[in-house]
Amino acid sequence: MSLLLTGSIGLDDVKTPQAEQHDLLGGSASYAAVAASFFTPVNLVGIVGEDFPKKFLDLYRKHGVNLDGLEIATGKTFRWSGEYESNMNNRRTLSIALNVFEKFNPTLPAQYRSAPFVFLANISPQIQMHVLSQVTKPKFVVADTMDLWIDIAKDALLELLTKIDCLILNESEARELMKDASLIKAGRALLKLGPKFVCIKKGEHGCLLFGKDLFFSAPAFPLEDIHDPTGAGDCFAGAFTGYLAKTGKVNADTLRKAVIYGSVIASFNVENFSLTRLQTLTPAEIESRYQSFRQMSHFELH
Ligand code: AMP
């Protein structure tokens, strides 16, 4: 089943302790769309400025991403720059310019409105809600968010939580939103705010999935070298939702597999800057790492 996906699309400047790269393809929707495209067709909703390089439109097309819902507006593309500390976990945002996103008020193409699966990648909860309100009868809606929206748009975010099926967020965001240091308590408390499932990402320590009758803890793939962690969370969420859309079913079994596929794609993405690694990623590599995940966490009963 196809996936409707919205979020930021931008040009990033990224600095790590080892290297610095500029004018990279970035944005939550870019990472999520390419990650999801390994599993299911993606209908993208977003906005870029006239300065957005054609090579990046070609990159989306190469992954079969439908661009009927992509607006090319007068003005400049969203820009973000960030710098990582030596542990590659802590990141400082150096600058952010919403640019064309300040006036983003999309009208969904008619053929997008019947989408069964929806992923609202990180962008303001108001835009996420506006897009969702145009989908006629979604079967499963997943949303991501970030600390910025918890700080400046908490009411809109809380309203969004009543309209979605699954929330994906980082451990620090879960603690901040629920004002609880315990991730277990925060995850369970988040379920009471609306979503049926909550996925808390713990970076290099994996993630936790909560549901009413479900708890699943998955490790992250143990990589020796991380070149650029940017977009790992977006890739996780895009592949997670893309896999569910591919199966068309949401149950404990498909959700667990979706978490592992999300972790697999995220682990490949951090091996290089921007979306470079996913350009050469093959289905065989995905399956091989999925099997490694299985072996890595498997143990006998006795
Ligand atoms: P992540 O590493 O998963 O947090 O995602 C990084 C991506 O998020 C970068 O490519 C940025 O362009 C994008 N980004 C940064 N800040 C924002 C924001 N406030 N809203 C939407 N996207 C953002």
mmCIF file of C-alpha atoms and ligand atoms in Angstrom:
data_model
loop_
_atom_site.group_PDB
_atom_site.id
_atom_site.type_symbol
_atom_site.label_atom_id
_atom_site.label_comp_id
_atom_site.label_asym_id
_atom_site.label_seq_id
_atom_site.Cartn_x
_atom_site.Cartn_y
_atom_site.Cartn_z
ATOM 1 C CA MET A 1 0.000 0.000 0.000
ATOM 2 C CA SER A 2 1.268 3.482 -0.765
ATOM 3 C CA LEU A 3 2.466 5.869 1.905
ATOM 4 C CA LEU A 4 1.654 9.580 2.160
ATOM 5 C CA LEU A 5 4.592 11.395 3.694
ATOM 6 C CA THR A 6 5.199 15.014 4.703
ATOM 7 C CA GLY A 7 7.915 16.835 6.658
ATOM 8 C CA SER A 8 10.807 19.201 6.052
ATOM 9 C CA ILE A 9 12.854 19.219 2.859
ATOM 10 C CA GLY A 10 16.013 21.221 3.114
ATOM 11 C CA LEU A 11 19.619 21.945 2.400
ATOM 12 C CA ASP A 12 21.934 21.082 5.306
ATOM 13 C CA ASP A 13 25.451 22.038 6.344
ATOM 14 C CA VAL A 14 26.861 19.384 8.656
ATOM 15 C CA LYS A 15 30.062 19.439 10.687
ATOM 16 C CA THR A 16 31.422 16.370 12.469
ATOM 17 C CA PRO A 17 34.745 16.144 14.357
ATOM 18 C CA GLN A 18 36.231 14.528 11.203
ATOM 19 C CA ALA A 19 34.658 16.417 8.299
ATOM 20 C CA GLU A 20 32.386 19.190 7.121
ATOM 21 C CA GLN A 21 29.985 19.143 4.165
ATOM 22 C CA HIS A 22 27.712 21.829 2.727
ATOM 23 C CA ASP A 23 24.491 22.091 0.696
ATOM 24 C CA LEU A 24 23.544 18.491 1.402
ATOM 25 C CA LEU A 25 20.087 17.115 0.744
ATOM 26 C CA GLY A 26 18.397 17.057 4.146
ATOM 27 C CA GLY A 27 15.112 17.501 5.930
ATOM 28 C CA SER A 28 13.055 14.942 7.803
ATOM 29 C CA ALA A 29 10.905 14.119 4.755
ATOM 30 C CA SER A 30 13.905 13.585 2.468
ATOM 31 C CA TYR A 31 15.405 10.968 4.758
ATOM 32 C CA ALA A 32 12.062 9.363 5.566
ATOM 33 C CA ALA A 33 10.895 9.219 1.932
ATOM 34 C CA VAL A 34 14.050 7.546 0.636
ATOM 35 C CA ALA A 35 14.091 5.123 3.604
ATOM 36 C CA ALA A 36 10.426 4.211 3.061
ATOM 37 C CA SER A 37 10.949 3.804 -0.684
ATOM 38 C CA PHE A 38 12.831 0.524 -0.060
ATOM 39 C CA PHE A 39 9.494 -0.954 1.033
ATOM 40 C CA THR A 40 6.594 0.888 -0.592
ATOM 41 C CA PRO A 41 5.682 3.652 -3.077
ATOM 42 C CA VAL A 42 5.866 7.107 -1.454
ATOM 43 C CA ASN A 43 3.674 10.140 -2.182
ATOM 44 C CA LEU A 44 5.598 13.184 -0.928
ATOM 45 C CA VAL A 45 4.029 16.441 0.305
ATOM 46 C CA GLY A 46 6.483 19.279 0.793
ATOM 47 C CA ILE A 47 7.871 22.573 -0.385
ATOM 48 C CA VAL A 48 11.218 23.769 -1.756
ATOM 49 C CA GLY A 49 12.432 27.070 -3.160
ATOM 50 C CA GLU A 50 13.655 27.894 -6.656
ATOM 51 C CA ASP A 51 17.227 27.298 -5.451
ATOM 52 C CA PHE A 52 16.566 23.580 -4.813
ATOM 53 C CA PRO A 53 19.031 21.628 -6.997
ATOM 54 C CA LYS A 54 17.530 19.519 -9.793
ATOM 55 C CA LYS A 55 19.907 16.669 -8.884
ATOM 56 C CA PHE A 56 17.947 16.214 -5.624
ATOM 57 C CA LEU A 57 14.615 16.030 -7.476
ATOM 58 C CA ASP A 58 16.255 13.365 -9.650
ATOM 59 C CA LEU A 59 17.370 11.524 -6.508
ATOM 60 C CA TYR A 60 13.777 11.337 -5.218
ATOM 61 C CA ARG A 61 12.597 10.185 -8.663
ATOM 62 C CA LYS A 62 15.305 7.505 -8.760
ATOM 63 C CA HIS A 63 13.701 6.090 -5.609
ATOM 64 C CA GLY A 64 10.252 6.201 -7.185
ATOM 65 C CA VAL A 65 9.064 9.018 -4.888
ATOM 66 C CA ASN A 66 5.953 10.663 -6.347
ATOM 67 C CA LEU A 67 6.489 14.439 -6.459
ATOM 68 C CA ASP A 68 2.947 15.538 -7.447
ATOM 69 C CA GLY A 69 2.595 17.002 -3.936
ATOM 70 C CA LEU A 70 5.918 18.860 -3.988
ATOM 71 C CA GLU A 71 5.536 22.618 -4.406
ATOM 72 C CA ILE A 72 8.389 24.612 -5.925
ATOM 73 C CA ALA A 73 7.760 28.101 -4.539
ATOM 74 C CA THR A 74 9.253 31.532 -5.073
ATOM 75 C CA GLY A 75 11.886 32.001 -2.381
ATOM 76 C CA LYS A 76 14.576 29.969 -0.693
ATOM 77 C CA THR A 77 14.587 26.333 0.426
ATOM 78 C CA PHE A 78 14.548 25.478 4.168
ATOM 79 C CA ARG A 79 18.120 25.461 5.529
ATOM 80 C CA TRP A 80 19.643 23.902 8.611
ATOM 81 C CA SER A 81 23.185 23.573 9.899
ATOM 82 C CA GLY A 82 24.459 21.528 12.804
ATOM 83 C CA GLU A 83 27.644 20.423 14.489
ATOM 84 C CA TYR A 84 28.343 17.150 16.325
ATOM 85 C CA GLU A 85 30.503 16.746 19.416
ATOM 86 C CA SER A 86 33.232 14.099 19.482
ATOM 87 C CA ASN A 87 30.832 11.440 20.871
ATOM 88 C CA MET A 88 28.702 11.895 17.680
ATOM 89 C CA ASN A 89 25.567 11.851 19.854
ATOM 90 C CA ASN A 90 25.322 15.420 21.069
ATOM 91 C CA ARG A 91 24.449 17.896 18.336
ATOM 92 C CA ARG A 92 24.216 21.658 18.303
ATOM 93 C CA THR A 93 21.977 23.429 15.798
ATOM 94 C CA LEU A 94 24.093 26.288 14.436
ATOM 95 C CA SER A 95 21.400 27.883 12.266
ATOM 96 C CA ILE A 96 17.935 27.273 10.927
ATOM 97 C CA ALA A 97 15.943 29.193 8.297
ATOM 98 C CA LEU A 98 12.382 28.063 7.595
ATOM 99 C CA ASN A 99 12.271 30.134 4.373
ATOM 100 C CA VAL A 100 9.497 28.748 2.090
ATOM 101 C CA PHE A 101 8.131 26.633 4.994
ATOM 102 C CA GLU A 102 6.904 29.866 6.642
ATOM 103 C CA LYS A 103 4.067 30.035 4.111
ATOM 104 C CA PHE A 104 3.555 26.317 3.531
ATOM 105 C CA ASN A 105 -0.163 25.591 3.387
ATOM 106 C CA PRO A 106 -0.424 22.541 1.125
ATOM 107 C CA THR A 107 -3.501 21.314 -0.707
ATOM 108 C CA LEU A 108 -3.131 17.588 -1.273
ATOM 109 C CA PRO A 109 -3.418 16.279 -4.836
ATOM 110 C CA ALA A 110 -6.734 14.389 -5.168
ATOM 111 C CA GLN A 111 -5.000 11.028 -5.645
ATOM 112 C CA TYR A 112 -3.115 11.452 -2.316
ATOM 113 C CA ARG A 113 -6.261 11.850 -0.179
ATOM 114 C CA SER A 114 -7.200 8.192 0.042
ATOM 115 C CA ALA A 115 -3.799 7.198 1.476
ATOM 116 C CA PRO A 116 -4.117 4.248 3.877
ATOM 117 C CA PHE A 117 -0.756 4.840 5.577
ATOM 118 C CA VAL A 118 0.496 8.310 6.563
ATOM 119 C CA PHE A 119 3.823 9.406 8.001
ATOM 120 C CA LEU A 120 4.011 12.929 9.404
ATOM 121 C CA ALA A 121 7.780 13.414 9.643
ATOM 122 C CA ASN A 122 9.203 16.152 11.817
ATOM 123 C CA ILE A 123 7.764 19.585 11.031
ATOM 124 C CA SER A 124 5.439 21.869 12.998
ATOM 125 C CA PRO A 125 2.399 20.049 14.451
ATOM 126 C CA GLN A 126 0.194 22.639 12.736
ATOM 127 C CA ILE A 127 1.478 21.569 9.288
ATOM 128 C CA GLN A 128 1.245 17.895 10.287
ATOM 129 C CA MET A 129 -2.395 18.421 11.309
ATOM 130 C CA HIS A 130 -3.207 20.410 8.170
ATOM 131 C CA VAL A 131 -1.939 17.583 5.947
ATOM 132 C CA LEU A 132 -3.661 14.884 8.001
ATOM 133 C CA SER A 133 -6.987 16.731 7.939
ATOM 134 C CA GLN A 134 -7.072 16.284 4.138
ATOM 135 C CA VAL A 135 -6.695 12.494 4.229
ATOM 136 C CA THR A 136 -10.147 10.934 4.022
ATOM 137 C CA LYS A 137 -9.872 7.682 5.965
ATOM 138 C CA PRO A 138 -6.330 6.796 7.006
ATOM 139 C CA LYS A 139 -5.736 3.289 8.309
ATOM 140 C CA PHE A 140 -2.567 4.028 10.259
ATOM 141 C CA VAL A 141 -0.970 7.408 11.008
ATOM 142 C CA VAL A 142 2.552 7.750 12.401
ATOM 143 C CA ALA A 143 4.046 11.075 13.557
ATOM 144 C CA ASP A 144 7.509 12.206 14.597
ATOM 145 C CA THR A 145 8.305 15.397 16.477
ATOM 146 C CA MET A 146 11.195 17.256 18.152
ATOM 147 C CA ASP A 147 12.021 19.266 21.272
ATOM 148 C CA LEU A 148 11.413 22.579 19.432
ATOM 149 C CA TRP A 149 7.691 21.807 19.013
ATOM 150 C CA ILE A 150 7.401 20.585 22.613
ATOM 151 C CA ASP A 151 8.797 24.008 23.604
ATOM 152 C CA ILE A 152 6.867 26.318 21.262
ATOM 153 C CA ALA A 153 3.786 24.380 20.071
ATOM 154 C CA LYS A 154 2.892 21.985 22.884
ATOM 155 C CA ASP A 155 -0.885 22.505 22.661
ATOM 156 C CA ALA A 156 -0.928 21.769 18.921
ATOM 157 C CA LEU A 157 1.278 18.736 19.501
ATOM 158 C CA LEU A 158 -1.051 17.404 22.225
ATOM 159 C CA GLU A 159 -4.004 17.846 19.872
ATOM 160 C CA LEU A 160 -2.137 15.979 17.131
ATOM 161 C CA LEU A 161 -1.555 13.068 19.541
ATOM 162 C CA THR A 162 -5.327 12.510 19.732
ATOM 163 C CA LYS A 163 -5.458 12.022 15.931
ATOM 164 C CA ILE A 164 -2.564 9.638 15.308
ATOM 165 C CA ASP A 165 -1.942 5.905 15.844
ATOM 166 C CA CYS A 166 1.770 5.928 16.603
ATOM 167 C CA LEU A 167 4.161 8.564 17.970
ATOM 168 C CA ILE A 168 7.909 8.282 17.403
ATOM 169 C CA LEU A 169 10.230 10.472 19.464
ATOM 170 C CA ASN A 170 13.694 10.594 21.078
ATOM 171 C CA GLU A 171 14.295 9.639 24.689
ATOM 172 C CA SER A 172 15.073 13.248 25.712
ATOM 173 C CA GLU A 173 11.855 14.417 24.020
ATOM 174 C CA ALA A 174 9.784 11.725 25.784
ATOM 175 C CA ARG A 175 11.243 12.776 29.135
ATOM 176 C CA GLU A 176 10.648 16.459 28.381
ATOM 177 C CA LEU A 177 7.069 15.974 27.181
ATOM 178 C CA MET A 178 6.011 13.717 30.076
ATOM 179 C CA LYS A 179 8.237 15.346 32.707
ATOM 180 C CA ASP A 180 9.410 11.919 33.818
ATOM 181 C CA ALA A 181 12.968 10.604 33.926
ATOM 182 C CA SER A 182 11.772 7.010 33.516
ATOM 183 C CA LEU A 183 11.344 6.104 29.848
ATOM 184 C CA ILE A 184 9.050 3.222 30.799
ATOM 185 C CA LYS A 185 6.717 5.544 32.692
ATOM 186 C CA ALA A 186 6.969 8.219 29.975
ATOM 187 C CA GLY A 187 6.157 5.694 27.225
ATOM 188 C CA ARG A 188 3.133 4.337 29.085
ATOM 189 C CA ALA A 189 1.921 7.833 29.979
ATOM 190 C CA LEU A 190 2.197 8.892 26.316
ATOM 191 C CA LEU A 191 -0.184 6.064 25.371
ATOM 192 C CA LYS A 192 -2.818 7.753 27.518
ATOM 193 C CA LEU A 193 -2.586 10.922 25.409
ATOM 194 C CA GLY A 194 -4.001 9.273 22.288
ATOM 195 C CA PRO A 195 -1.636 7.130 20.213
ATOM 196 C CA LYS A 196 -2.085 3.344 20.320
ATOM 197 C CA PHE A 197 1.668 2.869 20.007
ATOM 198 C CA VAL A 198 4.679 4.908 21.099
ATOM 199 C CA CYS A 199 8.220 4.325 19.912
ATOM 200 C CA ILE A 200 11.024 5.910 21.940
ATOM 201 C CA LYS A 201 14.369 6.086 20.111
ATOM 202 C CA LYS A 202 17.529 5.840 22.212
ATOM 203 C CA GLY A 203 20.136 6.558 19.508
ATOM 204 C CA GLU A 204 23.018 4.071 19.640
ATOM 205 C CA HIS A 205 21.143 2.204 22.402
ATOM 206 C CA GLY A 206 18.216 1.139 20.209
ATOM 207 C CA CYS A 207 14.558 1.803 20.850
ATOM 208 C CA LEU A 208 11.488 0.847 22.885
ATOM 209 C CA LEU A 209 8.044 0.205 21.439
ATOM 210 C CA PHE A 210 5.009 0.527 23.700
ATOM 211 C CA GLY A 211 1.423 -0.542 23.048
ATOM 212 C CA LYS A 212 -1.497 -1.501 25.257
ATOM 213 C CA ASP A 213 -0.538 -5.201 25.122
ATOM 214 C CA LEU A 214 2.898 -4.824 23.614
ATOM 215 C CA PHE A 215 6.397 -3.994 24.788
ATOM 216 C CA PHE A 216 9.381 -4.494 22.497
ATOM 217 C CA SER A 217 12.973 -3.483 23.089
ATOM 218 C CA ALA A 218 15.329 -3.519 20.096
ATOM 219 C CA PRO A 219 19.068 -2.868 20.019
ATOM 220 C CA ALA A 220 20.782 -0.575 17.542
ATOM 221 C CA PHE A 221 23.180 -2.164 15.066
ATOM 222 C CA PRO A 222 26.684 -2.001 16.593
ATOM 223 C CA LEU A 223 28.637 0.093 14.078
ATOM 224 C CA GLU A 224 32.333 0.799 14.554
ATOM 225 C CA ASP A 225 32.333 4.048 12.605
ATOM 226 C CA ILE A 226 29.572 6.616 12.340
ATOM 227 C CA HIS A 227 30.236 9.288 9.741
ATOM 228 C CA ASP A 228 27.091 11.423 10.035
ATOM 229 C CA PRO A 229 24.169 10.639 12.380
ATOM 230 C CA THR A 230 21.928 13.265 10.746
ATOM 231 C CA GLY A 231 18.601 11.823 9.674
ATOM 232 C CA ALA A 232 19.007 8.482 11.469
ATOM 233 C CA GLY A 233 15.726 9.047 13.326
ATOM 234 C CA ASP A 234 13.936 10.084 10.145
ATOM 235 C CA CYS A 235 15.244 7.014 8.304
ATOM 236 C CA PHE A 236 14.131 4.801 11.194
ATOM 237 C CA ALA A 237 10.615 6.257 11.152
ATOM 238 C CA GLY A 238 10.362 6.265 7.335
ATOM 239 C CA ALA A 239 11.429 2.630 7.031
ATOM 240 C CA PHE A 240 9.224 1.648 10.019
ATOM 241 C CA THR A 241 6.140 3.148 8.391
ATOM 242 C CA GLY A 242 7.167 2.039 4.901
ATOM 243 C CA TYR A 243 7.435 -1.569 6.041
ATOM 244 C CA LEU A 244 3.992 -1.446 7.721
ATOM 245 C CA ALA A 245 2.530 0.065 4.532
ATOM 246 C CA LYS A 246 4.147 -2.727 2.493
ATOM 247 C CA THR A 247 2.505 -5.439 4.603
ATOM 248 C CA GLY A 248 -0.762 -3.469 4.891
ATOM 249 C CA LYS A 249 -1.162 -4.984 8.378
ATOM 250 C CA VAL A 250 -0.488 -3.555 11.822
ATOM 251 C CA ASN A 251 -0.083 -6.151 14.584
ATOM 252 C CA ALA A 252 2.531 -7.151 17.162
ATOM 253 C CA ASP A 253 4.439 -9.205 14.584
ATOM 254 C CA THR A 254 4.571 -6.560 11.818
ATOM 255 C CA LEU A 255 5.342 -3.797 14.340
ATOM 256 C CA ARG A 256 8.358 -5.701 15.707
ATOM 257 C CA LYS A 257 9.656 -6.359 12.191
ATOM 258 C CA ALA A 258 9.045 -2.697 11.282
ATOM 259 C CA VAL A 259 11.193 -1.612 14.236
ATOM 260 C CA ILE A 260 14.048 -3.832 13.040
ATOM 261 C CA TYR A 261 13.765 -2.677 9.403
ATOM 262 C CA GLY A 262 13.757 0.907 10.717
ATOM 263 C CA SER A 263 16.920 0.202 12.693
ATOM 264 C CA VAL A 264 18.536 -1.492 9.671
ATOM 265 C CA ILE A 265 17.988 1.453 7.302
ATOM 266 C CA ALA A 266 19.027 3.981 9.977
ATOM 267 C CA SER A 267 22.229 2.037 10.593
ATOM 268 C CA PHE A 268 23.154 2.190 6.900
ATOM 269 C CA ASN A 269 22.346 5.878 6.643
ATOM 270 C CA VAL A 270 24.877 6.949 9.293
ATOM 271 C CA GLU A 271 27.699 5.323 7.324
ATOM 272 C CA ASN A 272 28.018 8.442 5.157
ATOM 273 C CA PHE A 273 26.826 12.047 4.909
ATOM 274 C CA SER A 274 23.296 12.975 3.859
ATOM 275 C CA LEU A 275 21.585 10.254 1.803
ATOM 276 C CA THR A 276 24.801 9.096 0.110
ATOM 277 C CA ARG A 277 24.832 5.577 1.582
ATOM 278 C CA LEU A 278 21.179 4.889 0.757
ATOM 279 C CA GLN A 279 21.907 5.647 -2.924
ATOM 280 C CA THR A 280 23.834 2.408 -3.284
ATOM 281 C CA LEU A 281 21.943 0.320 -0.736
ATOM 282 C CA THR A 282 20.586 -2.968 -2.117
ATOM 283 C CA PRO A 283 17.730 -5.245 -0.950
ATOM 284 C CA ALA A 284 20.311 -7.994 -0.337
ATOM 285 C CA GLU A 285 22.267 -5.753 2.047
ATOM 286 C CA ILE A 286 19.051 -4.859 3.886
ATOM 287 C CA GLU A 287 18.116 -8.530 4.326
ATOM 288 C CA SER A 288 21.614 -9.487 5.413
ATOM 289 C CA ARG A 289 21.682 -6.832 8.145
ATOM 290 C CA TYR A 290 18.133 -7.798 9.193
ATOM 291 C CA GLN A 291 19.419 -11.356 9.722
ATOM 292 C CA SER A 292 22.404 -10.018 11.690
ATOM 293 C CA PHE A 293 19.987 -8.189 13.982
ATOM 294 C CA ARG A 294 18.145 -11.444 14.558
ATOM 295 C CA GLN A 295 21.282 -13.455 15.335
ATOM 296 C CA MET A 296 22.643 -10.713 17.563
ATOM 297 C CA SER A 297 19.622 -10.778 19.917
ATOM 298 C CA HIS A 298 18.625 -14.448 19.688
ATOM 299 C CA PHE A 299 18.951 -16.790 22.676
ATOM 300 C CA GLU A 300 17.651 -20.260 23.511
ATOM 301 C CA LEU A 301 15.042 -20.870 26.193
ATOM 302 C CA HIS A 302 17.227 -23.454 28.061
HETATM 303 P P1 AMP B 1 17.402 14.121 12.732
HETATM 304 O O1 AMP B 1 18.892 13.879 12.675
HETATM 305 O O2 AMP B 1 16.607 12.865 12.627
HETATM 306 O O3 AMP B 1 17.028 14.967 13.900
HETATM 307 O O4 AMP B 1 16.992 14.954 11.433
HETATM 308 C C1 AMP B 1 17.848 15.909 10.878
HETATM 309 C C2 AMP B 1 17.122 16.645 9.771
HETATM 310 O O5 AMP B 1 16.066 17.422 10.341
HETATM 311 C C3 AMP B 1 18.034 17.613 9.042
HETATM 312 O O6 AMP B 1 18.177 17.161 7.710
HETATM 313 C C4 AMP B 1 17.333 18.962 9.118
HETATM 314 O O7 AMP B 1 17.227 19.583 7.859
HETATM 315 C C5 AMP B 1 15.954 18.660 9.676
HETATM 316 N N1 AMP B 1 15.506 19.644 10.668
HETATM 317 C C6 AMP B 1 16.248 20.331 11.556
HETATM 318 N N2 AMP B 1 15.490 21.157 12.305
HETATM 319 C C7 AMP B 1 14.203 20.999 11.870
HETATM 320 C C8 AMP B 1 12.930 21.568 12.216
HETATM 321 N N3 AMP B 1 12.806 22.486 13.184
HETATM 322 N N4 AMP B 1 11.828 21.136 11.561
HETATM 323 C C9 AMP B 1 11.932 20.200 10.610
HETATM 324 N N5 AMP B 1 13.089 19.644 10.221
HETATM 325 C C10 AMP B 1 14.224 20.020 10.833
#
